[in-house]
Coordinates of C-alpha atoms and ligand atoms in Angstrom, one line a residue:
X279 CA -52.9 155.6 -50.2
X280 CA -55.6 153.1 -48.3
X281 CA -53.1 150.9 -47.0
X282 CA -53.7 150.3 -43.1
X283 CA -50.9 150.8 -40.6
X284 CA -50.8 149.6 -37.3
X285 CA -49.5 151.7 -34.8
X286 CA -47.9 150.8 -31.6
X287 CA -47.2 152.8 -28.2
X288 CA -49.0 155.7 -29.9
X289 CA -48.9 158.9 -27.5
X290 CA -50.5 161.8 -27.9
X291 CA -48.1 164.0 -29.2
X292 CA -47.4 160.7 -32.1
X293 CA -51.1 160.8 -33.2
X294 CA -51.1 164.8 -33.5
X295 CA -47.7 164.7 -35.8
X296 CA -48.7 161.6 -37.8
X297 CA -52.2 162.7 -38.2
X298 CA -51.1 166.2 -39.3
X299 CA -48.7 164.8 -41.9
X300 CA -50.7 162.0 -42.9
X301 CA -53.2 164.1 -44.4
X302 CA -51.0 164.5 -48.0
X303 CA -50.4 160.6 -47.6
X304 CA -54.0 159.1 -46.8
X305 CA -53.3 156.3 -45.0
X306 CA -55.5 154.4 -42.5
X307 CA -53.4 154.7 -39.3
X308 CA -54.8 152.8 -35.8
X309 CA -53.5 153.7 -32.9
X310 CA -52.5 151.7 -30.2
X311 CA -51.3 152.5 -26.6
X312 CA -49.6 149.3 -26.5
X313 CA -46.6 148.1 -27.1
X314 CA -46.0 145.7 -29.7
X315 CA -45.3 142.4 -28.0
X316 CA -46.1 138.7 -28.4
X317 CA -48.9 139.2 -26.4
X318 CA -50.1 142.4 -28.7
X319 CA -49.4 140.9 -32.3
X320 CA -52.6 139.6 -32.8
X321 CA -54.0 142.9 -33.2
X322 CA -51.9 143.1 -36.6
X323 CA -54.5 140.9 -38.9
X324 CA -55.5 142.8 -42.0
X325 CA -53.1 145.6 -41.6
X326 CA -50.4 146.1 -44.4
X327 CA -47.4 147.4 -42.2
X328 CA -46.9 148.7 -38.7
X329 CA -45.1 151.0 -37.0
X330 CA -43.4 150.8 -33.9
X331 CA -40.5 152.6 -32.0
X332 CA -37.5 152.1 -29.8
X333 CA -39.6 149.8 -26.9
X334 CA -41.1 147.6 -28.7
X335 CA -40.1 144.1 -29.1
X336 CA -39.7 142.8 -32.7
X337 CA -38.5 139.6 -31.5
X338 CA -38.5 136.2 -34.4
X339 CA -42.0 135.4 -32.9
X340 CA -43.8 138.6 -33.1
X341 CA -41.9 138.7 -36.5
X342 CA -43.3 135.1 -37.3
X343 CA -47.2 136.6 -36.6
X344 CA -46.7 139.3 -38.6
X345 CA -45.6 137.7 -41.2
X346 CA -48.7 135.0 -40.6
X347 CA -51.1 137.9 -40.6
X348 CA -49.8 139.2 -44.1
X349 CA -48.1 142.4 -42.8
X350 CA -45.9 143.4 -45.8
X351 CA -43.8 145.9 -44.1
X352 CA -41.8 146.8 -40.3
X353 CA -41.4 150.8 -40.2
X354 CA -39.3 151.8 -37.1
X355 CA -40.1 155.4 -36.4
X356 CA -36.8 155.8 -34.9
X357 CA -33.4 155.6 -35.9
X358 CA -31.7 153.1 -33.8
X359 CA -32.9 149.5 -34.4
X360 CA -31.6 147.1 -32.0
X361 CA -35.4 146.2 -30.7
X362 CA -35.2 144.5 -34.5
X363 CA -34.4 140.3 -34.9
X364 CA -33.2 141.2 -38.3
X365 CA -31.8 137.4 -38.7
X366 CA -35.6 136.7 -38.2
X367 CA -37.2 139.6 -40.7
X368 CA -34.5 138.6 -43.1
X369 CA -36.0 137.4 -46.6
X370 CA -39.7 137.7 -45.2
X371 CA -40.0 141.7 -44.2
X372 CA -38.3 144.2 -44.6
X373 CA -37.2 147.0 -41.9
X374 CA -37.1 150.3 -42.8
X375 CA -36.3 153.4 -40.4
X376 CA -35.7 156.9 -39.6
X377 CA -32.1 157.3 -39.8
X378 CA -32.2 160.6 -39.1
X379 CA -34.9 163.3 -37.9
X380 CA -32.9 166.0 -36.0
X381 CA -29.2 164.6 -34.7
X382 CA -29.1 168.6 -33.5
X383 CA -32.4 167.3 -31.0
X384 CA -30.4 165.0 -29.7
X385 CA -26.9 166.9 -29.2
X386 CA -28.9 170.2 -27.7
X387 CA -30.3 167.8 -24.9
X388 CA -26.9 165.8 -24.2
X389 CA -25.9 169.6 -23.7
X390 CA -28.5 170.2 -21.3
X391 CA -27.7 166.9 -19.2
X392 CA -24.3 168.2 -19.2
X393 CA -25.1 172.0 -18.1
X394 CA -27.6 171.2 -15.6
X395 CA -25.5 168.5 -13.9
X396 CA -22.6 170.6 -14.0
X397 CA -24.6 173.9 -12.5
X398 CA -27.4 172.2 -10.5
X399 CA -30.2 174.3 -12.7
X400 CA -32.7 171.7 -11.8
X401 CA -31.9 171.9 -8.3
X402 CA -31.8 175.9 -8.3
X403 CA -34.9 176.0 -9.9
X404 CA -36.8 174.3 -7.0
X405 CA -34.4 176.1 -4.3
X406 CA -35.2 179.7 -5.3
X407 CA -39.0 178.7 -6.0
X408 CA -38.9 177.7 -2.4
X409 CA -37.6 181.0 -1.2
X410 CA -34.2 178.9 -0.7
X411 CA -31.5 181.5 -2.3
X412 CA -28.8 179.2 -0.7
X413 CA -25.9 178.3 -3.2
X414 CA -23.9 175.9 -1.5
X415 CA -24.1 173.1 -3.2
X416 CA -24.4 173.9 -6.3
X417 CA -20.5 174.7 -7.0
X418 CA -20.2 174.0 -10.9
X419 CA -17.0 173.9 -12.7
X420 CA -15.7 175.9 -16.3
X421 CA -16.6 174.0 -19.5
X422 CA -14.2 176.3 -20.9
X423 CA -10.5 174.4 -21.1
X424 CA -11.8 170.5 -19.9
X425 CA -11.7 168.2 -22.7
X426 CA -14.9 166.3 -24.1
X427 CA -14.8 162.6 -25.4
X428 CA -17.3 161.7 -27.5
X429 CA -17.8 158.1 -28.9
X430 CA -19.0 157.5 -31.7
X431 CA -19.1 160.6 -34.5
X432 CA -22.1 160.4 -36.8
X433 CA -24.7 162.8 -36.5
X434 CA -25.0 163.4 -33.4
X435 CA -21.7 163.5 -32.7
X436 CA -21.2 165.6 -35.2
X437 CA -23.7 167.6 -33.9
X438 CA -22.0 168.1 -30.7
X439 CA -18.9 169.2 -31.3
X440 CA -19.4 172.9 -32.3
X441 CA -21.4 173.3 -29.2
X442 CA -18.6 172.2 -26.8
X443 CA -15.5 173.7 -29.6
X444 CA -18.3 177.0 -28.7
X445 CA -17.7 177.0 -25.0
X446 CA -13.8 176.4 -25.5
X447 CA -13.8 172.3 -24.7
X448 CA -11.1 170.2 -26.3
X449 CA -12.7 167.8 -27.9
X450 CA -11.7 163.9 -28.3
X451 CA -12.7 161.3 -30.4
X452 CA -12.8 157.8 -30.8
X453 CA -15.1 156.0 -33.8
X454 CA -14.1 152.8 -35.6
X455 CA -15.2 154.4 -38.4
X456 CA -13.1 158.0 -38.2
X457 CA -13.9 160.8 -40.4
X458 CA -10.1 162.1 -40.5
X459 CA -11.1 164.9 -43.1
X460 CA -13.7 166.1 -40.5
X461 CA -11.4 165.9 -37.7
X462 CA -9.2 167.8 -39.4
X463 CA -11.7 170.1 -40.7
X464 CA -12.9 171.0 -37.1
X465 CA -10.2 170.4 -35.4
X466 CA -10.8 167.3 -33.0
X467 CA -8.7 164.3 -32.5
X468 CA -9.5 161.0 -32.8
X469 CA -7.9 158.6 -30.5
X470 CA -8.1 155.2 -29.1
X471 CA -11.0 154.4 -26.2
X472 CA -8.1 154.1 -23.8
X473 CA -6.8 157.3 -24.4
X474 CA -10.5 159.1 -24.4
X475 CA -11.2 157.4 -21.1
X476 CA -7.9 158.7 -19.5
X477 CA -7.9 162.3 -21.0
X478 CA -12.2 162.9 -20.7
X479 CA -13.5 165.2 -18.2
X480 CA -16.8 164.5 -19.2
X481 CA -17.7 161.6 -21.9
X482 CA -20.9 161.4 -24.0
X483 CA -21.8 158.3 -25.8
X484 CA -23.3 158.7 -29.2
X485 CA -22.7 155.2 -30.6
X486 CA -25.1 152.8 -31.8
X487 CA -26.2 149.8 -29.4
X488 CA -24.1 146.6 -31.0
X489 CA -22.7 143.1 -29.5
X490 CA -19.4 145.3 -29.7
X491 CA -20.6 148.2 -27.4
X492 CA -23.0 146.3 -25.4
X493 CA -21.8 147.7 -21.6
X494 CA -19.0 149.2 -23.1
X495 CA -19.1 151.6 -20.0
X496 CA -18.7 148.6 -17.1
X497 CA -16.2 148.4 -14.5
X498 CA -13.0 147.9 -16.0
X499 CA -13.3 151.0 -18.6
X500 CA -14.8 153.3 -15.2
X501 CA -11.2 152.3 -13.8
X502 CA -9.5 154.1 -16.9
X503 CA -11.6 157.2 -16.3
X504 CA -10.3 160.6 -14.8
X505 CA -12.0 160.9 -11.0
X506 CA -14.8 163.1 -10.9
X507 CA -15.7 162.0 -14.5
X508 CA -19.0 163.2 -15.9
X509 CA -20.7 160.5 -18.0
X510 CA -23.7 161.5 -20.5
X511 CA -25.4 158.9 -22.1
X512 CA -28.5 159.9 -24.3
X513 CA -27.3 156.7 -26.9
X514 CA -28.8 153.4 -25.7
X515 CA -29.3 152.2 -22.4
X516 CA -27.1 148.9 -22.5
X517 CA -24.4 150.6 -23.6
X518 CA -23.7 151.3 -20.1
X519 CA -23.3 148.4 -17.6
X520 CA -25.6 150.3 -14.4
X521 CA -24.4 148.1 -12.2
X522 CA -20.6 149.4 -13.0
X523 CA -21.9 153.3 -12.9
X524 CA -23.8 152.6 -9.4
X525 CA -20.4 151.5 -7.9
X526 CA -18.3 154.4 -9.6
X527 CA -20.7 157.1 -8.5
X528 CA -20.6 155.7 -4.9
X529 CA -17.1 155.2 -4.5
X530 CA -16.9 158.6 -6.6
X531 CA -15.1 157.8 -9.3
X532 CA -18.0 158.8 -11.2
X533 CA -18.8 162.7 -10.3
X534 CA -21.6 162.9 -12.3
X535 CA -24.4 160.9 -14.9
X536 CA -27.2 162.3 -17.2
X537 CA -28.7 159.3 -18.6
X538 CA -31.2 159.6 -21.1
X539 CA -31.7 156.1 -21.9
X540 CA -31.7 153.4 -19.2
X541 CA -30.7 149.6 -19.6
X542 CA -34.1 148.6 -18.4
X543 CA -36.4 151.6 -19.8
X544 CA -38.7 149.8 -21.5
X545 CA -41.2 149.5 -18.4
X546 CA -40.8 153.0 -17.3
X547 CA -40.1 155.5 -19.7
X548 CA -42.7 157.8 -21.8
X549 CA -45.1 156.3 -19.0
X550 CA -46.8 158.2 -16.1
X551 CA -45.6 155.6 -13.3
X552 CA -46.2 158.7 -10.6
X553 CA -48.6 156.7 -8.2
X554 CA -46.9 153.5 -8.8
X555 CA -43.9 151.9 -6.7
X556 CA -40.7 151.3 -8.8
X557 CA -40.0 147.8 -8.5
X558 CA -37.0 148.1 -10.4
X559 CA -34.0 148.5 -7.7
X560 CA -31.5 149.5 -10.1
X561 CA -33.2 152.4 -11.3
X562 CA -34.9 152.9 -8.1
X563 CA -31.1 153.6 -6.9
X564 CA -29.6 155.3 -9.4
X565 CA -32.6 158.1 -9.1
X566 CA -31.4 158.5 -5.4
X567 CA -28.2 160.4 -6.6
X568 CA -28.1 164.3 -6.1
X569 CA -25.6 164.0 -9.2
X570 CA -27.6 161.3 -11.3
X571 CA -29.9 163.4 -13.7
X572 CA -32.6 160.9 -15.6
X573 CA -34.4 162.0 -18.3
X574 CA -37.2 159.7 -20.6
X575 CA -35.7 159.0 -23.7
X576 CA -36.8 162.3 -24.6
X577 CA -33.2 163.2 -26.8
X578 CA -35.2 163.1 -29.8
X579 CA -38.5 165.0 -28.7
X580 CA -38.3 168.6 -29.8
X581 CA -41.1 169.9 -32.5
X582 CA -39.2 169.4 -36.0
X583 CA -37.7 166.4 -35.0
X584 CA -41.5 165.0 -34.6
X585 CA -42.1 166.3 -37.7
X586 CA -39.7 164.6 -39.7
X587 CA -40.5 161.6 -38.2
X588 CA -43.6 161.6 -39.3
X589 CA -43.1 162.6 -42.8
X590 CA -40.1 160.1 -43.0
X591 CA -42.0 157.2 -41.7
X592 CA -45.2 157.4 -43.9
X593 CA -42.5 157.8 -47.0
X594 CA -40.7 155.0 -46.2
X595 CA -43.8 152.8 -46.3
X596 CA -45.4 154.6 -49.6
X597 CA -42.1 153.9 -51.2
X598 CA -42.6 150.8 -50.3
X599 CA -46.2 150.0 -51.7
X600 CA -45.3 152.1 -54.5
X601 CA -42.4 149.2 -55.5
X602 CA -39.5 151.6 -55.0
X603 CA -36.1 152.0 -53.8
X604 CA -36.2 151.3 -50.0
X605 CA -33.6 154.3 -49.2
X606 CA -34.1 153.8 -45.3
X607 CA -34.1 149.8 -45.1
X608 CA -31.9 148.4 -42.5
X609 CA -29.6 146.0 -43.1
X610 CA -28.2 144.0 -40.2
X611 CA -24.7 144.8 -40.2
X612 CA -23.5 147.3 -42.4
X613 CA -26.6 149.6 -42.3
X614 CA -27.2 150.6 -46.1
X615 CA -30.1 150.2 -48.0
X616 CA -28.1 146.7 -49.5
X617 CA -30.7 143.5 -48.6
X618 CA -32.8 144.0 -51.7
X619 CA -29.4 144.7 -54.2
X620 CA -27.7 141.9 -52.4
X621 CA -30.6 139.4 -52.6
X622 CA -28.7 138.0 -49.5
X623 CA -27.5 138.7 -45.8
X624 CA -24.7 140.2 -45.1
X625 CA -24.6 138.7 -41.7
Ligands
NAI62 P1 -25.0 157.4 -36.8 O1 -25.2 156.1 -37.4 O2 -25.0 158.7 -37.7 O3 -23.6 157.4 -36.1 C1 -23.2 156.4 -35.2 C2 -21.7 156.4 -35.2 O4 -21.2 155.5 -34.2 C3 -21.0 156.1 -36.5 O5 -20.0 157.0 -36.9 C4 -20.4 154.7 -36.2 O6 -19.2 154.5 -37.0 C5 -20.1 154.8 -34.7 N1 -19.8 153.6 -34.1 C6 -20.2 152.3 -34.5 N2 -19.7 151.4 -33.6 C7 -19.0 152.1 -32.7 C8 -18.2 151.7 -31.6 N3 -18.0 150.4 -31.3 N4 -17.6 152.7 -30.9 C9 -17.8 154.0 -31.2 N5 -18.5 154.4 -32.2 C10 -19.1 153.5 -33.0 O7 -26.1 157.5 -35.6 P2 -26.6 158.8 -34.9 O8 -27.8 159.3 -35.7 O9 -25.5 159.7 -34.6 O10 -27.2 158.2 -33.6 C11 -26.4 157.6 -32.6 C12 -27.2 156.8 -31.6 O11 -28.0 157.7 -30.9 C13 -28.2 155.9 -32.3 O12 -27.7 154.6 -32.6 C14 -29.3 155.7 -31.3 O13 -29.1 154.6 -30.5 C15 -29.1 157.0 -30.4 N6 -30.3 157.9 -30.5 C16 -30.9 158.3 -29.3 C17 -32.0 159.2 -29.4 C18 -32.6 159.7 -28.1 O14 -33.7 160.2 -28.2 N7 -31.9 159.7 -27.0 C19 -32.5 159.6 -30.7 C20 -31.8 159.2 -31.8 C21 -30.7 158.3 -31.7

């Protein structure tokens, strides 16, 4: 297919998977190491679609340009969406995503936030290499018998469960949407928030970013925690109030934090920043914690999750050009293929 696609906050490890996969589609992919921004829409005259992922901004006025410039077609190489002004895009372009690539990428690494926090791995590892075979310090606790709350159980959180059910965790849930026959099925309980904050010795947030869970993790919810809570979040960045976390891990409420996803990422993360200052103070604190492990939005990175994306993504827009069912269009609210059956918002 000749169709041109722009492509935004390419890195090199994008290019290789696109440009590997793209060879049984055709397209004309451009790569760009920018973001897509007001500033940066220009660029998209005479393409037919771009592609973009989680940090960059699809605002109503970059969504007005493209729409100007006669792009026919927004393809989010992600899964999560909330970078999207879907009341904008409504009616003039559609949205289509990856709703799912490798949920187990993104389970496996909230597991190794949990592990390494819990037995200082990354700390060992530069210990020993510096001939430091000390262990104090690095006292861990038994997974085996502490209970696991996990919000939000789609397919990551379905993901997760077996692994911490494997290493003898009870496991609690709490999902506005419960899967009762899967509960039952695995044997997990679904309870409310209040109950999964109380019970939790370590939560992990695997909920989509929404006005409703916007900082759902802020002070007052901390105060419901158990003391010495561990608190992995490898969902969305605002979904935690950093702020609130700062506070609980200094007055050690908090005993621990792997964040893969920050509130403010979207000037830091997937960049080399090494021989720059950090302006941001937030972050700047928060990475001054010896029980604080950051990562780079780097959940989803493992080989066959790259893959799919890349195969997903480029069918997603062929279906499109080829006048077909969008399976992975996004609408706003209840996140089904429904704009084009509808033939209006469900918002
Ligand atoms: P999913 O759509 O399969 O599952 C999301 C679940 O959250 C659903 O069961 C839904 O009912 C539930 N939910 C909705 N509102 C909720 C609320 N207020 N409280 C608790 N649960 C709620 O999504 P999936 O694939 O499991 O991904 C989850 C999130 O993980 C995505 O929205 C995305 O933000 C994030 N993600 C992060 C990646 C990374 O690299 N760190 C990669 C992929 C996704």
């Amino acid at each position: 297919m000749d169709k041109k696609i722009a492509f935004f906050d390419a890195k090199p490890y994008d290019r290789q998977s696109f440009e590997e996969v793209n060879k049984e589609f055709g397209f004309k992919i451009v790569y760009f190491d920018a973001h897509l921004s007001s500033k940066t829409v220009e660029v998209t005259q005479g393409f037919d679609s771009i592609c973009v992922f989680v940090n960059d901004a699809v605002n109503k006025e970059v969504i007005g340009h493209l729409v100007e410039h006669g792009v026919k077609i927004i393809a989010l190489r992600c899964a999560g969406y909330n970078n999207v002004d879907f009341v904008a895009a409504y009616g003039k372009i559609p949205v289509v995503r990856v709703p799912a690539y490798s949920p187990y990428a993104v389970a496996e690494h909230a597991i190794a936030l949990m592990l390494s926090l819990n037995r200082k791995t990354h700390k060992a590892y530069y210990r020993t290499r510096d001939g430091n075979f000390a262990i104090k310090g690095l006292l861990g606790f038994d997974m085996h018998g502490k209970t696991a709350g996990i919000i939000g159980t789609g397919k990551i959180g379905k993901c997760l469960v077996p692994i911490l059910k494997g290493f003898g965790m009870h496991v609690l849930a709490y999902d506005p949407h419960p899967d009762t026959g899967y509960a039952d099925s695995v044997n997990i309980k679904y309870v409310e928030l209040e109950e999964l904050y109380r019970k939790s010795d370590v939560i992990s947030l695997h909920c989509p970013l929404t006005s409703e869970t916007a900082h759902m993790i802020n002070r007052e919810s901390i105060k419901q925690m158990k003391d010495g809570v561990m608190i992995i979040n490898t969902g969305r960045g605002k979904l935690v109030d950093t702020v609130a976390l700062i506070e609980g891990l200094k007055s050690r409420k908090i005993g621990s934090a792997g964040l893969d996803v920050y509130e403010e990422e979207s000037e830091y993360f997937f960049e080399d920043l090494s021989s720059e200052m950090i302006s941001d103070d937030v972050l700047a604190r928060l990475l001054t914690f010896p029980n604080v492990l950051i990562t780079s939005h780097q959940g989803f990175f493992t080989a066959e999750a790259l893959h799919n994306i890349a195969k997903t993504t480029l069918d997603n827009i062929t279906e499109f050009f080829n006048d077909g069912y969008l399976r992975n269009e996004v609408c706003y609210k209840c996140e089904k293929p429904c704009l084009k059956e509808q033939k209006k918002p469900c918002f």
